[in-house]
Short mmCIF file of C-alpha atoms in Angstrom, two decimals:
data_model
loop_
_atom_site.label_atom_id
_atom_site.label_comp_id
_atom_site.label_asym_id
_atom_site.label_seq_id
_atom_site.Cartn_x
_atom_site.Cartn_y
_atom_site.Cartn_z
CA UNK A 1 -61.07 -31.38 20.83
CA UNK A 2 -60.29 -35.11 20.87
CA UNK A 3 -56.89 -35.05 19.16
CA UNK A 4 -53.97 -35.17 21.60
CA UNK A 5 -50.97 -32.89 21.36
CA UNK A 6 -48.85 -35.57 19.74
CA UNK A 7 -47.81 -36.49 16.24
CA UNK A 8 -50.20 -35.61 13.45
CA UNK A 9 -48.53 -38.17 11.20
CA UNK A 10 -49.20 -41.82 12.03
CA UNK A 11 -46.12 -43.03 10.13
CA UNK A 12 -43.08 -44.04 12.16
CA UNK A 13 -40.00 -41.87 12.20
CA UNK A 14 -37.70 -44.62 10.92
CA UNK A 15 -39.88 -44.98 7.80
CA UNK A 16 -39.39 -41.33 6.83
CA UNK A 17 -35.91 -40.54 8.19
CA UNK A 18 -33.07 -40.65 5.70
CA UNK A 19 -29.90 -42.59 6.32
CA UNK A 20 -27.97 -39.35 6.73
CA UNK A 21 -30.40 -38.16 9.38
CA UNK A 22 -30.10 -41.41 11.34
CA UNK A 23 -26.31 -41.23 11.12
CA UNK A 24 -26.43 -37.63 12.35
CA UNK A 25 -28.68 -38.72 15.23
CA UNK A 26 -26.28 -41.49 16.28
CA UNK A 27 -23.29 -39.14 16.13
CA UNK A 28 -25.06 -36.42 18.11
CA UNK A 29 -26.21 -38.91 20.74
CA UNK A 30 -22.61 -40.03 21.16
CA UNK A 31 -21.48 -36.42 21.49
CA UNK A 32 -24.19 -35.82 24.10
CA UNK A 33 -23.10 -38.81 26.17
CA UNK A 34 -19.46 -37.71 26.02
CA UNK A 35 -20.39 -34.16 27.06
CA UNK A 36 -22.50 -35.43 29.97
CA UNK A 37 -19.63 -37.62 31.20
CA UNK A 38 -17.23 -34.66 31.06
CA UNK A 39 -19.72 -32.43 32.90
CA UNK A 40 -20.39 -34.97 35.66
CA UNK A 41 -16.66 -35.57 36.14
CA UNK A 42 -15.97 -31.82 36.40
CA UNK A 43 -18.81 -31.31 38.89
CA UNK A 44 -17.65 -34.27 40.98
CA UNK A 45 -14.14 -32.83 41.10
CA UNK A 46 -15.38 -29.44 42.31
CA UNK A 47 -15.23 -27.40 39.11
CA UNK A 48 -14.57 -23.75 39.98
CA UNK A 49 -14.05 -22.17 36.56
CA UNK A 50 -17.31 -20.41 35.50
CA UNK A 51 -16.21 -20.12 31.86
CA UNK A 52 -15.46 -23.84 31.56
CA UNK A 53 -18.69 -24.71 33.37
CA UNK A 54 -20.66 -22.58 30.93
CA UNK A 55 -18.89 -24.22 27.99
CA UNK A 56 -19.64 -27.73 29.24
CA UNK A 57 -23.30 -26.91 29.82
CA UNK A 58 -23.54 -25.32 26.38
CA UNK A 59 -22.24 -28.49 24.72
CA UNK A 60 -24.91 -30.58 26.45
CA UNK A 61 -27.71 -28.17 25.56
CA UNK A 62 -26.49 -27.86 21.97
CA UNK A 63 -26.50 -31.64 21.50
CA UNK A 64 -29.90 -31.94 23.18
CA UNK A 65 -31.37 -29.28 20.90
CA UNK A 66 -29.94 -31.08 17.87
CA UNK A 67 -31.41 -34.42 18.96
CA UNK A 68 -34.83 -32.84 19.44
CA UNK A 69 -34.65 -31.32 15.97
CA UNK A 70 -33.67 -34.63 14.38
CA UNK A 71 -36.28 -36.77 16.14
CA UNK A 72 -39.44 -34.68 16.24
CA UNK A 73 -42.15 -34.98 13.61
CA UNK A 74 -42.50 -31.81 11.48
CA UNK A 75 -46.22 -32.06 12.08
CA UNK A 76 -45.64 -31.32 15.75
CA UNK A 77 -44.37 -27.80 15.09
CA UNK A 78 -47.53 -26.29 16.52
CA UNK A 79 -46.99 -28.05 19.85
CA UNK A 80 -43.64 -26.30 20.23
CA UNK A 81 -45.35 -22.96 19.69
CA UNK A 82 -48.16 -23.71 22.15
CA UNK A 83 -45.74 -25.02 24.79
CA UNK A 84 -43.32 -22.10 24.59
CA UNK A 85 -45.94 -19.35 24.44
CA UNK A 86 -48.03 -20.84 27.26
CA UNK A 87 -45.04 -21.29 29.56
CA UNK A 88 -43.75 -17.75 28.93
CA UNK A 89 -47.17 -16.24 29.53
CA UNK A 90 -47.66 -18.13 32.80
CA UNK A 91 -44.26 -16.91 34.05
CA UNK A 92 -45.03 -13.33 33.06
CA UNK A 93 -48.42 -13.36 34.78
CA UNK A 94 -46.91 -14.63 38.02
CA UNK A 95 -44.15 -12.01 37.79
CA UNK A 96 -46.67 -9.21 37.27
CA UNK A 97 -48.94 -10.45 40.05
CA UNK A 98 -46.08 -10.87 42.53
CA UNK A 99 -46.78 -14.59 42.96
CA UNK A 100 -43.13 -15.67 42.95
CA UNK A 101 -42.39 -13.15 45.71
CA UNK A 102 -45.36 -14.34 47.74
CA UNK A 103 -44.25 -17.98 47.77
CA UNK A 104 -41.87 -18.51 50.72
CA UNK A 105 -38.24 -19.11 49.78
CA UNK A 106 -38.33 -22.26 51.89
CA UNK A 107 -41.38 -24.34 52.73
CA UNK A 108 -44.84 -24.30 51.17
CA UNK A 109 -47.94 -22.17 50.96
CA UNK A 110 -51.52 -23.15 50.20
CA UNK A 111 -53.16 -21.96 47.01
CA UNK A 112 -55.86 -20.26 49.08
CA UNK A 113 -53.33 -18.30 51.14
CA UNK A 114 -51.32 -17.45 48.04
CA UNK A 115 -54.43 -16.22 46.21
CA UNK A 116 -55.26 -13.95 49.15
CA UNK A 117 -51.73 -12.54 49.22
CA UNK A 118 -51.77 -11.53 45.55
CA UNK A 119 -55.47 -10.61 45.38
CA UNK A 120 -56.35 -13.25 42.78
CA UNK A 121 -59.13 -15.79 42.47
CA UNK A 122 -57.87 -19.13 43.78
CA UNK A 123 -59.06 -21.18 40.82
CA UNK A 124 -57.38 -18.80 38.36
CA UNK A 125 -54.16 -19.08 40.33
CA UNK A 126 -54.38 -22.88 40.36
CA UNK A 127 -54.84 -23.01 36.59
CA UNK A 128 -51.87 -20.76 35.83
CA UNK A 129 -49.75 -22.57 38.41
CA UNK A 130 -50.63 -25.84 36.71
CA UNK A 131 -48.48 -24.82 33.74
CA UNK A 132 -45.47 -24.08 35.94
CA UNK A 133 -45.94 -27.16 38.13
CA UNK A 134 -46.33 -29.57 35.23
CA UNK A 135 -43.16 -28.23 33.57
CA UNK A 136 -41.05 -28.33 36.73
CA UNK A 137 -40.82 -24.62 37.48
CA UNK A 138 -42.88 -24.91 40.67
CA UNK A 139 -43.44 -27.91 42.92
CA UNK A 140 -46.84 -29.02 44.22
CA UNK A 141 -47.01 -30.72 47.61
CA UNK A 142 -50.17 -32.78 48.17
CA UNK A 143 -53.27 -31.32 46.58
CA UNK A 144 -53.21 -27.73 47.75
CA UNK A 145 -49.64 -26.65 48.60
CA UNK A 146 -47.03 -25.12 46.31
CA UNK A 147 -43.30 -24.48 46.74
CA UNK A 148 -40.41 -22.93 44.85
CA UNK A 149 -37.85 -24.84 42.80
CA UNK A 150 -34.41 -23.53 41.88
CA UNK A 151 -35.90 -22.44 38.55
CA UNK A 152 -38.72 -20.35 40.02
CA UNK A 153 -36.50 -18.64 42.60
CA UNK A 154 -34.87 -16.58 39.86
CA UNK A 155 -38.20 -14.76 39.44
CA UNK A 156 -38.39 -13.73 43.10
CA UNK A 157 -36.90 -10.84 45.04
CA UNK A 158 -35.74 -8.86 42.00
CA UNK A 159 -33.20 -11.50 40.99
CA UNK A 160 -31.52 -10.10 37.88
CA UNK A 161 -32.02 -13.33 35.98
CA UNK A 162 -35.78 -13.00 36.42
CA UNK A 163 -35.63 -9.34 35.44
CA UNK A 164 -33.82 -10.42 32.30
CA UNK A 165 -36.73 -12.73 31.45
CA UNK A 166 -39.16 -9.84 31.82
CA UNK A 167 -36.95 -7.62 29.69
CA UNK A 168 -37.02 -10.37 27.07
CA UNK A 169 -40.80 -10.35 27.21
CA UNK A 170 -40.86 -6.60 26.58
CA UNK A 171 -38.24 -6.68 23.82
CA UNK A 172 -39.07 -9.99 22.17
CA UNK A 173 -42.49 -11.48 22.85
CA UNK A 174 -44.48 -8.26 22.58
CA UNK A 175 -42.80 -6.99 19.37
CA UNK A 176 -42.78 -10.45 17.75
CA UNK A 177 -46.55 -10.79 18.21
CA UNK A 178 -47.15 -7.59 16.24
CA UNK A 179 -44.45 -8.01 13.59
CA UNK A 180 -46.89 -9.24 10.92
CA UNK A 181 -48.90 -6.02 11.33
CA UNK A 182 -45.71 -3.94 11.50
CA UNK A 183 -44.35 -5.21 8.18
CA UNK A 184 -47.79 -4.97 6.61
CA UNK A 185 -47.80 -1.26 7.51
CA UNK A 186 -44.14 -0.37 6.90
CA UNK A 187 -43.37 -2.76 4.05
CA UNK A 188 -41.25 -5.90 3.87
CA UNK A 189 -37.91 -4.23 4.51
CA UNK A 190 -35.61 -4.11 7.49
CA UNK A 191 -35.92 -1.12 9.83
CA UNK A 192 -33.58 1.64 8.66
CA UNK A 193 -34.02 4.26 11.37
CA UNK A 194 -33.82 4.30 15.17
CA UNK A 195 -37.52 5.19 15.37
CA UNK A 196 -40.53 3.42 13.85
CA UNK A 197 -39.15 0.06 14.89
CA UNK A 198 -41.15 -3.11 15.62
CA UNK A 199 -40.50 -2.53 19.34
CA UNK A 200 -41.82 1.03 19.35
CA UNK A 201 -44.76 0.02 17.16
CA UNK A 202 -45.72 -2.85 19.47
CA UNK A 203 -45.62 -0.65 22.58
CA UNK A 204 -47.69 2.09 20.96
CA UNK A 205 -44.85 4.66 20.75
CA UNK A 206 -43.43 4.35 17.22
CA UNK A 207 -41.84 7.83 17.30
CA UNK A 208 -39.45 6.83 20.11
CA UNK A 209 -36.06 5.17 19.68
CA UNK A 210 -35.49 2.08 21.83
CA UNK A 211 -33.69 3.77 24.73
CA UNK A 212 -36.16 6.66 24.82
CA UNK A 213 -38.94 4.07 24.77
CA UNK A 214 -37.47 2.21 27.74
CA UNK A 215 -36.91 5.43 29.69
CA UNK A 216 -40.53 6.45 29.11
CA UNK A 217 -41.71 3.46 31.19
CA UNK A 218 -40.42 3.51 34.81
CA UNK A 219 -41.25 -0.17 35.43
CA UNK A 220 -39.56 -1.28 32.25
CA UNK A 221 -36.54 0.91 32.97
CA UNK A 222 -36.23 -0.52 36.50
CA UNK A 223 -36.06 -4.01 35.00
CA UNK A 224 -33.77 -3.04 32.11
CA UNK A 225 -30.81 -1.61 34.06
CA UNK A 226 -30.08 -4.62 36.34
CA UNK A 227 -31.02 -7.08 33.57
CA UNK A 228 -28.42 -5.60 31.24
CA UNK A 229 -25.89 -5.73 34.07
CA UNK A 230 -26.59 -9.46 34.32
CA UNK A 231 -25.99 -9.84 30.57
CA UNK A 232 -22.70 -7.95 30.82
CA UNK A 233 -21.53 -10.26 33.60
CA UNK A 234 -22.02 -13.27 31.33
CA UNK A 235 -20.51 -11.69 28.24
CA UNK A 236 -16.72 -12.02 28.20
CA UNK A 237 -14.44 -9.01 27.77
CA UNK A 238 -11.08 -10.46 28.75
CA UNK A 239 -9.52 -13.39 26.94
CA UNK A 240 -10.52 -12.43 23.39
CA UNK A 241 -8.20 -9.64 22.23
CA UNK A 242 -4.47 -9.64 22.93
CA UNK A 243 -3.45 -6.20 24.20
CA UNK A 244 0.16 -7.22 24.87
CA UNK A 245 1.31 -5.00 21.99
CA UNK A 246 -0.24 -2.00 23.76
CA UNK A 247 1.66 -2.88 26.94
CA UNK A 248 4.89 -3.04 24.93
CA UNK A 249 4.09 0.33 23.36
CA UNK A 250 3.53 1.96 26.73
CA UNK A 251 6.70 0.40 28.18
CA UNK A 252 8.78 1.57 25.21
CA UNK A 253 7.44 5.11 25.59
CA UNK A 254 8.20 5.09 29.31
CA UNK A 255 11.76 3.82 28.69
CA UNK A 256 12.34 6.47 26.06
CA UNK A 257 11.06 9.19 28.38
CA UNK A 258 13.32 7.94 31.18
CA UNK A 259 16.29 7.96 28.80
CA UNK A 260 15.65 11.58 27.82
CA UNK A 261 15.49 12.72 31.42
CA UNK A 262 12.96 13.98 33.91
CA UNK A 263 12.85 17.43 32.33
CA UNK A 264 11.06 16.22 29.19
CA UNK A 265 7.25 16.07 29.08
CA UNK A 266 5.80 12.70 30.02
CA UNK A 267 3.92 10.84 27.27
CA UNK A 268 0.28 11.92 27.41
CA UNK A 269 -1.26 10.55 24.24
CA UNK A 270 -4.47 8.67 25.14
CA UNK A 271 -3.73 4.97 24.75
CA UNK A 272 -7.19 3.43 25.13
CA UNK A 273 -10.45 5.30 24.49
CA UNK A 274 -13.55 3.28 25.38
CA UNK A 275 -16.29 4.78 23.19
CA UNK A 276 -19.75 4.23 24.70
CA UNK A 277 -18.10 2.24 27.48
CA UNK A 278 -20.98 2.19 29.96
CA UNK A 279 -19.73 2.24 33.54
CA UNK A 280 -16.18 1.30 32.63
CA UNK A 281 -16.51 -2.49 32.78
CA UNK A 282 -14.29 -2.99 29.71
CA UNK A 283 -11.50 -0.72 30.97
CA UNK A 284 -11.55 -2.56 34.31
CA UNK A 285 -11.40 -5.98 32.64
CA UNK A 286 -8.71 -5.01 30.12
CA UNK A 287 -6.40 -3.30 32.61
CA UNK A 288 -6.81 -6.23 35.01
CA UNK A 289 -5.82 -8.70 32.29
CA UNK A 290 -3.04 -6.42 31.04
CA UNK A 291 -1.85 -4.46 34.10
CA UNK A 292 0.96 -2.90 32.05
CA UNK A 293 -1.56 -0.57 30.39
CA UNK A 294 -1.34 2.79 32.24
CA UNK A 295 -4.80 3.42 33.65
CA UNK A 296 -4.27 7.19 33.70
CA UNK A 297 -3.98 7.12 29.91
CA UNK A 298 -7.35 5.43 29.45
CA UNK A 299 -10.50 7.42 28.64
CA UNK A 300 -14.11 6.44 29.29
CA UNK A 301 -16.64 8.10 26.98
CA UNK A 302 -20.38 7.86 27.63
CA UNK A 303 -23.57 9.86 27.83
CA UNK A 304 -23.43 12.63 30.48
CA UNK A 305 -25.84 10.90 32.87
CA UNK A 306 -23.74 7.71 32.79
CA UNK A 307 -20.52 9.61 33.40
CA UNK A 308 -22.20 11.31 36.37
CA UNK A 309 -23.07 7.88 37.76
CA UNK A 310 -19.48 6.66 37.30
CA UNK A 311 -18.13 9.73 39.09
CA UNK A 312 -20.60 9.23 41.93
CA UNK A 313 -19.67 5.54 42.29
CA UNK A 314 -15.97 6.46 42.54
CA UNK A 315 -14.70 2.92 41.95
CA UNK A 316 -11.01 2.62 42.85
CA UNK A 317 -10.13 0.89 39.55
CA UNK A 318 -11.45 3.87 37.57
CA UNK A 319 -10.23 6.82 39.63
CA UNK A 320 -7.30 7.55 37.31
CA UNK A 321 -9.36 7.05 34.16
CA UNK A 322 -10.39 10.24 32.32
CA UNK A 323 -14.20 10.44 32.18
CA UNK A 324 -15.53 12.27 29.13
CA UNK A 325 -19.25 12.90 28.45
CA UNK A 326 -20.02 12.65 24.73
CA UNK A 327 -22.75 11.88 22.23
CA UNK A 328 -21.01 9.55 19.79
CA UNK A 329 -23.66 10.27 17.16
CA UNK A 330 -22.49 13.88 16.98
CA UNK A 331 -18.72 13.50 16.87
CA UNK A 332 -15.51 12.19 18.40
CA UNK A 333 -13.83 15.03 20.31
CA UNK A 334 -10.67 13.13 21.23
CA UNK A 335 -8.30 13.19 18.29
CA UNK A 336 -5.31 10.95 17.62
CA UNK A 337 -5.66 8.32 20.36
CA UNK A 338 -3.72 5.12 19.86
CA UNK A 339 -6.72 2.81 20.36
CA UNK A 340 -10.43 3.51 19.95
CA UNK A 341 -12.41 0.62 21.45
CA UNK A 342 -16.15 0.33 20.87
CA UNK A 343 -17.88 -2.72 22.32
CA UNK A 344 -21.42 -3.97 21.73
CA UNK A 345 -22.74 -0.57 20.70
CA UNK A 346 -23.01 -0.66 16.92
CA UNK A 347 -25.34 -3.67 16.84
CA UNK A 348 -27.95 -1.44 18.53
CA UNK A 349 -28.30 0.67 15.38
CA UNK A 350 -29.25 0.33 11.72
CA UNK A 351 -26.50 0.53 9.12
CA UNK A 352 -26.62 4.27 8.38
CA UNK A 353 -26.52 5.20 12.07
CA UNK A 354 -23.66 2.78 12.79
CA UNK A 355 -21.71 4.08 9.80
CA UNK A 356 -22.10 7.62 11.10
CA UNK A 357 -20.60 6.61 14.49
CA UNK A 358 -17.73 4.83 12.74
CA UNK A 359 -17.08 7.85 10.52
CA UNK A 360 -16.65 10.10 13.56
CA UNK A 361 -14.10 7.67 15.01
CA UNK A 362 -12.26 7.25 11.70
CA UNK A 363 -12.04 11.02 11.25
CA UNK A 364 -10.54 11.38 14.75
CA UNK A 365 -8.05 8.53 14.35
CA UNK A 366 -4.39 9.12 13.54
CA UNK A 367 -2.59 7.19 10.76
CA UNK A 368 -1.20 4.74 13.38
CA UNK A 369 -4.41 4.46 15.43
CA UNK A 370 -6.18 1.13 15.76
CA UNK A 371 -9.97 0.97 15.93
CA UNK A 372 -11.14 -2.13 17.82
CA UNK A 373 -14.76 -3.15 17.24
CA UNK A 374 -16.14 -5.80 19.60
CA UNK A 375 -19.31 -7.32 18.17
CA UNK A 376 -20.94 -10.58 17.21
CA UNK A 377 -19.91 -11.48 13.67
CA UNK A 378 -22.53 -13.62 11.96
CA UNK A 379 -21.45 -16.69 10.06
CA UNK A 380 -23.32 -17.70 6.93
CA UNK A 381 -25.34 -19.71 7.71
CA UNK A 382 -25.45 -18.31 11.26
CA UNK A 383 -25.38 -20.17 14.55
CA UNK A 384 -28.95 -20.30 15.86
CA UNK A 385 -28.22 -18.16 18.94
CA UNK A 386 -26.55 -15.50 16.80
CA UNK A 387 -29.57 -15.51 14.48
CA UNK A 388 -31.91 -15.16 17.47
CA UNK A 389 -29.91 -12.18 18.71
CA UNK A 390 -30.05 -10.59 15.26
CA UNK A 391 -33.83 -11.05 15.14
CA UNK A 392 -34.19 -9.40 18.55
CA UNK A 393 -31.98 -6.50 17.45
CA UNK A 394 -34.12 -6.07 14.34
CA UNK A 395 -37.07 -5.43 16.64
CA UNK A 396 -35.14 -2.55 18.22
CA UNK A 397 -33.86 -1.16 14.93
CA UNK A 398 -30.42 -2.73 15.35
CA UNK A 399 -28.56 -5.43 13.47
CA UNK A 400 -25.97 -8.18 13.80
CA UNK A 401 -23.65 -8.27 10.79
CA UNK A 402 -21.53 -10.66 8.76
CA UNK A 403 -17.83 -10.10 8.14
CA UNK A 404 -18.66 -9.10 4.55
CA UNK A 405 -21.08 -6.42 5.75
CA UNK A 406 -18.55 -5.08 8.25
CA UNK A 407 -15.99 -4.83 5.43
CA UNK A 408 -18.44 -2.82 3.34
CA UNK A 409 -19.38 -0.44 6.15
CA UNK A 410 -15.80 0.15 7.24
CA UNK A 411 -14.69 0.84 3.67
CA UNK A 412 -17.30 3.61 3.51
CA UNK A 413 -15.51 5.47 6.33
CA UNK A 414 -11.95 4.77 5.24
CA UNK A 415 -11.15 1.82 7.53
CA UNK A 416 -10.18 -1.77 6.85
CA UNK A 417 -9.98 -4.89 9.01
CA UNK A 418 -6.44 -6.18 9.57
CA UNK A 419 -7.17 -8.87 12.16
CA UNK A 420 -10.11 -10.66 13.78
CA UNK A 421 -9.75 -12.34 17.17
CA UNK A 422 -12.61 -14.60 18.28
CA UNK A 423 -13.93 -15.87 21.58
CA UNK A 424 -13.99 -19.54 22.45
CA UNK A 425 -16.72 -22.11 23.04
CA UNK A 426 -20.18 -20.55 23.39
CA UNK A 427 -18.63 -17.13 22.68
CA UNK A 428 -17.08 -18.04 19.32
CA UNK A 429 -19.23 -15.48 17.48
CA UNK A 430 -17.89 -12.74 19.76
CA UNK A 431 -15.12 -11.01 17.82
CA UNK A 432 -12.77 -8.10 18.12
CA UNK A 433 -12.11 -6.64 14.68
CA UNK A 434 -8.88 -4.67 14.55
CA UNK A 435 -9.11 -1.86 11.99
CA UNK A 436 -6.75 0.77 10.63
CA UNK A 437 -7.14 3.71 8.28
CA UNK A 438 -6.91 2.84 4.59
#
């Protein structure tokens, strides 16, 4: 093969680029330079705000991605595919073989010693390492020594960021490779059930829903739990929805009770029910941001095994919270709460399943209840990261939705959106939709 992995079109870019494209390129380059200057200034001044740091980095990466898109030759599309797939595969192999763990955190190791540690042929190891060295993920010293970089260290010692990569391999790379066969077999239509998804099909267990599929594989499950915890840490909870009205409500109730005297029953209506709330991370974040919300009137609902884990952990912030085991597919046992909050659950399911969950909540809600749905809301056209997330969810049988689709689904269960509050910066697609009964 004599052709190099470069442009397949000998014409120059300036001959084929339109004036609008060149103007876009100049504008984006200016935006990139401005973003870099802001980032360097913040770092030099000792930036300590993780949210602002993430936002500044996102601006740089967004501009860089745009410049790459504007300047590359369309004929080079195949090189992007080869580069990305080769790099991902090399990382996965070294994760599976324990190579990243075998490289010392500091210092170097010879290829021969490394090969012996992981029971691999030295030449094979050198060839796979060549991909990671040439792309900056590992560092070669001399001709036969290798060392970690800050990028490769995330794959060592069960770092959750590395586990997240491996979870992405299981949930993205493997299903994507078999999607053409999946849609050939099942037809060109989106998955409509929690089973027979591209993910289950790719892993040879089409009869299992995604969470049953993950639980059936101990290695995959061991990666999944801490990886999802890492995702949750990056995803904002606080700072999007304003719960000050709920604080005022609770304070007004308390004042009224005090006025009527100690002999009257204290208000006991549940104020905040976190439906499918995991280990209580949302309740902790919300009550920290709005300390006027009485914690003892919050309810955490989850699967029984999760509730057992929360009880065993006995976190101080959650001790006064009512813990209620439920299956939200089967019903909502708590009637008439003031707020039902459901965060990042419904995107895991196809439309009919999500509508069923919403119907249970709507049936339980009182006329003055508010149903708060925290999800990505797709724009049209979507931001590329939101579209990527939607594609991944499709592989699991889930779905990201537009505002129009949310309106349609909510109308089916007798709810309507009265307000939408959005995140900022890289989280601008993260929304809390406030709903009431029609």
